Each structure stands twice: as C-alpha cells, then as structure tokens.
Amino acid sequence: MLVPMAAPVSELEIEGRTLHQLFDALYVRCPRLRHHLMDESGALRPHVLCLLDETNVTWIEDWDRTLENPRELVILQAVSGG
C-alpha cells in the first residue's frame, strides 16, 4: 500500500508543469514514496498506475513535456492475485 508511505496524509497539493516536476515535488513531501514508485533506473515500477486528470500517463515517455493545467495526479498500486 502506498498510503502508509505518504502518512499522515493520503492527499497532497503539489505544483508542477511537467511530470518530472510533479513527481519531484511529491518526493520532497514524501521521500519514502520514491522507492515504491520508481525502479533503480528512474522508471515507474510495472505495478504503478498514474492518471493525470483521468488520462493514463503511466507509459508516457516525455516526462519533461509541459502539461496543460494539470489538476489531479492519481497514483495507484496494482493489486493482483491468483
């Protein structure tokens, strides 16, 4: 679960005009999340899903592209089982 890594909050207000800026701002506020969201190469881990204003940006390659008025970044951890 990601929420305990962001404790004591489950929602944060962060600012940024690119995905890099948004995630950098997130890691300043919740540094423990970096290990759970990113792998050693700096890519999102396969089980992490990111939605920016309801658009899946998980596999976007240009993290430095300027975003148009980003309002909400939702980060979900995939749950699977057999």
One Martini backbone bead per residue (centre of mass of N, CA, C, O) as a GRO file, in nm:
protein
   82
    1MET     BB    1   0.097   0.035   0.020
    2LEU     BB    2   0.106   0.391  -0.015
    3VAL     BB    3  -0.015   0.554   0.220
    4PRO     BB    4   0.201   0.501   0.447
    5MET     BB    5   0.427   0.664   0.283
    6ALA     BB    6   0.238   0.946   0.321
    7ALA     BB    7   0.230   0.986   0.598
    8PRO     BB    8  -0.063   1.138   0.724
    9VAL     BB    9  -0.143   1.139   0.414
   10SER     BB   10  -0.346   1.098   0.094
   11GLU     BB   11  -0.329   1.410   0.027
   12LEU     BB   12  -0.177   1.648  -0.208
   13GLU     BB   13  -0.028   1.958  -0.271
   14ILE     BB   14   0.108   2.017  -0.593
   15GLU     BB   15   0.362   2.144  -0.819
   16GLY     BB   16   0.356   2.145  -1.188
   17ARG     BB   17   0.437   2.122  -1.557
   18THR     BB   18   0.551   1.834  -1.511
   19LEU     BB   19   0.613   1.520  -1.422
   20HIS     BB   20   0.880   1.573  -1.288
   21GLN     BB   21   0.780   1.802  -1.102
   22LEU     BB   22   0.561   1.643  -0.957
   23PHE     BB   23   0.744   1.415  -0.843
   24ASP     BB   24   0.949   1.594  -0.699
   25ALA     BB   25   0.739   1.721  -0.507
   26LEU     BB   26   0.651   1.457  -0.381
   27TYR     BB   27   0.940   1.370  -0.267
   28VAL     BB   28   0.967   1.606  -0.072
   29ARG     BB   29   0.711   1.522   0.101
   30CYS     BB   30   0.759   1.186   0.013
   31PRO     BB   31   1.039   1.006   0.003
   32ARG     BB   32   0.938   0.700   0.036
   33LEU     BB   33   0.797   0.670  -0.248
   34ARG     BB   34   1.023   0.632  -0.453
   35HIS     BB   35   1.083   0.326  -0.402
   36HIS     BB   36   0.776   0.239  -0.484
   37LEU     BB   37   0.768   0.383  -0.784
   38MET     BB   38   1.077   0.341  -0.847
   39ASP     BB   39   1.341   0.241  -1.002
   40GLU     BB   40   1.682   0.241  -1.052
   41SER     BB   41   1.634   0.405  -1.342
   42GLY     BB   42   1.354   0.594  -1.293
   43ALA     BB   43   1.121   0.412  -1.340
   44LEU     BB   44   0.831   0.293  -1.333
   45ARG     BB   45   0.678   0.062  -1.194
   46PRO     BB   46   0.470  -0.189  -1.314
   47HIS     BB   47   0.247  -0.148  -1.060
   48VAL     BB   48   0.212   0.150  -1.162
   49LEU     BB   49  -0.052   0.396  -1.170
   50CYS     BB   50  -0.111   0.693  -1.377
   51LEU     BB   51  -0.330   0.978  -1.335
   52LEU     BB   52  -0.405   1.261  -1.544
   53ASP     BB   53  -0.694   1.373  -1.555
   54GLU     BB   54  -0.787   1.062  -1.637
   55THR     BB   55  -0.505   1.008  -1.772
   56ASN     BB   56  -0.289   0.783  -1.885
   57VAL     BB   57   0.079   0.819  -1.786
   58THR     BB   58   0.258   0.567  -1.735
   59TRP     BB   59   0.393   0.546  -2.054
   60ILE     BB   60   0.521   0.803  -2.074
   61GLU     BB   61   0.822   0.946  -2.211
   62ASP     BB   62   0.769   1.269  -2.168
   63TRP     BB   63   0.842   1.422  -1.861
   64ASP     BB   64   0.902   1.733  -1.996
   65ARG     BB   65   0.631   1.795  -2.077
   66THR     BB   66   0.401   2.024  -2.101
   67LEU     BB   67   0.126   2.087  -1.905
   68GLU     BB   68  -0.223   2.138  -1.905
   69ASN     BB   69  -0.345   2.214  -1.626
   70PRO     BB   70  -0.289   2.043  -1.380
   71ARG     BB   71  -0.499   1.886  -1.118
   72GLU     BB   72  -0.467   1.552  -1.116
   73LEU     BB   73  -0.282   1.300  -0.937
   74VAL     BB   74  -0.301   0.949  -0.969
   75ILE     BB   75  -0.184   0.682  -0.753
   76LEU     BB   76  -0.153   0.336  -0.827
   77GLN     BB   77  -0.166   0.005  -0.702
   78ALA     BB   78  -0.142  -0.291  -0.807
   79VAL     BB   79  -0.367  -0.573  -0.789
   80SER     BB   80  -0.294  -0.922  -0.743
   81GLY     BB   81  -0.390  -1.264  -0.828
   82GLY     BB   82  -0.499  -1.627  -0.803
   0.00000   0.00000   0.00000
